[in-house]
Amino acid sequence: MGTVSSIVQTKDPAHSFKPAKNFQTKTPLLPAGACDTHVHVFDPSLGPYAPGRAYTPEDAPLSRLIAFNKRLIQDAQVGNLVLVQPSPYQTDCTVLLQCLRDLQSRNINARAIVEMHQLGARGIRLNFQADGREVDLTKLAHMLYKATRRIQHLPGWMVQLYVPVWVWDALYDSILDLPAPVIADHVGGVLGRSKLPPEFQESPLSQPGFSSLTSLPKQGRVIVKISGFYRCSTDSASTYSDMNPIIESLARDVPDQLVWGSDWPHTGDGAARLKNPDINVKEGFRSIDNLGILRSLRDWVGSEQVWEELMRDNSARFYK
């Protein structure tokens, strides 16, 4: 399913928020101008969910997103967001576009794709993980080809791909030939030790697909989004410390091809939805230690230079 990503400024004085005490720190975690490249808005008052959706989330309107972001602004000077189209809306971008209008106070009358670009949309998202089903490689390859051909004339546009890590091996040659770059959602689907089968737990970097996920960014074809650790690991007690060797490897080998995303408001996963298929029941969001994850991540990347590239400089290059 094709969806849209957008970058917007969130310095909106119309919304106020009193930070929780646990968000107060003496030293900012993030550099000024940092960019959160993965957030969602769920607001049925702005537009309906798709009938064939995999789940129905709790409400997470724009006002709550701004409040969440302002907690990080006060604590860590975050100023930019990328709104990512979530799967319950499938290809209907009504809510995303309205949020962009609200944030940017624009009203552009043009064809949908032109309006999306002018409002700040910069990509199409293909999500093959939301429903928990097996990936159909033939269908995925066709959709990826079609999506990149559709956006190749639009400056700065990318295809955002959420797939299991092994898919990067299968699509390696195809991605090299695409006319637009690809964003690998949620660390490219790489798994931490806690989710890996026994044969890969001692050497998580040897899991199928990881070498391709490292090689493609080296060639400038893939951008890896560091986000959604709870989708890659079950080790929540340690803020997903089993992701450490993976992040260290990426930060060492492809620091200029990494961006960060909080994945707010932290939706569930496809496997659980297969067990509870009633889409009329709202799915709760996860309770995530965002600051704990950021502190760990800052340690794992190894240097202040890479941290600033991850949090600000790279996203400024990619999302124009």
XYZ file of N, CA, C and O in Angstrom, residues 38 84 125-127 160-163 168 183-190 223-225 227:
88
model
N 10.029 9.903 12.102
C 8.985 8.869 12.035
C 7.963 9.075 13.142
O 8.142 8.629 14.270
N 4.540 10.309 8.945
C 4.519 9.101 8.121
C 3.106 8.539 8.094
O 2.476 8.373 9.142
N 5.226 5.372 1.120
C 5.579 4.303 2.046
C 4.904 2.998 1.642
O 3.698 2.956 1.397
N 5.689 1.929 1.606
C 5.179 0.583 1.373
C 5.381 -0.210 2.659
O 6.515 -0.494 3.051
N 4.280 -0.554 3.312
C 4.330 -1.232 4.608
C 3.887 -2.680 4.440
O 2.710 -2.955 4.215
N 9.698 4.722 1.153
C 9.971 4.199 2.492
C 9.425 2.782 2.572
O 8.247 2.543 2.302
N 10.276 1.842 2.952
C 9.952 0.421 2.866
C 10.065 -0.232 4.240
O 11.124 -0.196 4.869
N 8.949 -0.817 4.700
C 8.955 -1.535 5.973
C 8.790 -3.021 5.689
O 7.702 -3.491 5.360
N 9.896 -3.744 5.804
C 9.943 -5.165 5.460
C 10.853 -5.895 6.447
O 11.660 -5.272 7.142
N 16.093 -7.460 2.116
C 17.139 -6.642 1.486
C 18.072 -7.493 0.629
O 18.599 -7.008 -0.382
N 14.121 4.364 1.830
C 14.323 4.463 3.275
C 13.958 3.123 3.898
O 12.861 2.606 3.678
N 14.873 2.560 4.664
C 14.629 1.296 5.358
C 14.009 1.597 6.718
O 14.682 2.066 7.634
N 12.716 1.330 6.823
C 11.973 1.614 8.047
C 12.453 0.772 9.224
O 12.782 -0.410 9.067
N 12.446 1.365 10.409
C 12.667 0.645 11.663
C 13.896 -0.269 11.603
O 13.814 -1.493 11.752
N 15.044 0.364 11.352
C 16.345 -0.316 11.286
C 16.326 -1.428 10.235
O 17.021 -2.433 10.356
N 15.522 -1.231 9.207
C 15.485 -2.192 8.117
C 14.933 -3.551 8.497
O 15.130 -4.530 7.771
N 14.235 -3.619 9.643
C 13.689 -4.902 10.074
C 14.702 -5.808 10.750
O 14.403 -6.978 11.041
N 15.913 -5.294 11.013
C 16.934 -6.092 11.702
C 16.435 -6.471 13.098
O 15.766 -5.680 13.767
N 18.650 4.632 2.828
C 18.801 5.384 4.071
C 18.170 4.534 5.169
O 17.032 4.078 5.027
N 18.883 4.301 6.248
C 18.367 3.456 7.326
C 17.783 4.334 8.427
O 18.472 5.204 8.966
N 16.531 4.094 8.733
C 15.859 4.862 9.782
C 16.015 4.134 11.114
O 15.572 2.997 11.277
N 14.730 3.573 14.315
C 13.453 3.804 14.995
C 12.823 2.468 15.354
O 13.239 1.412 14.872
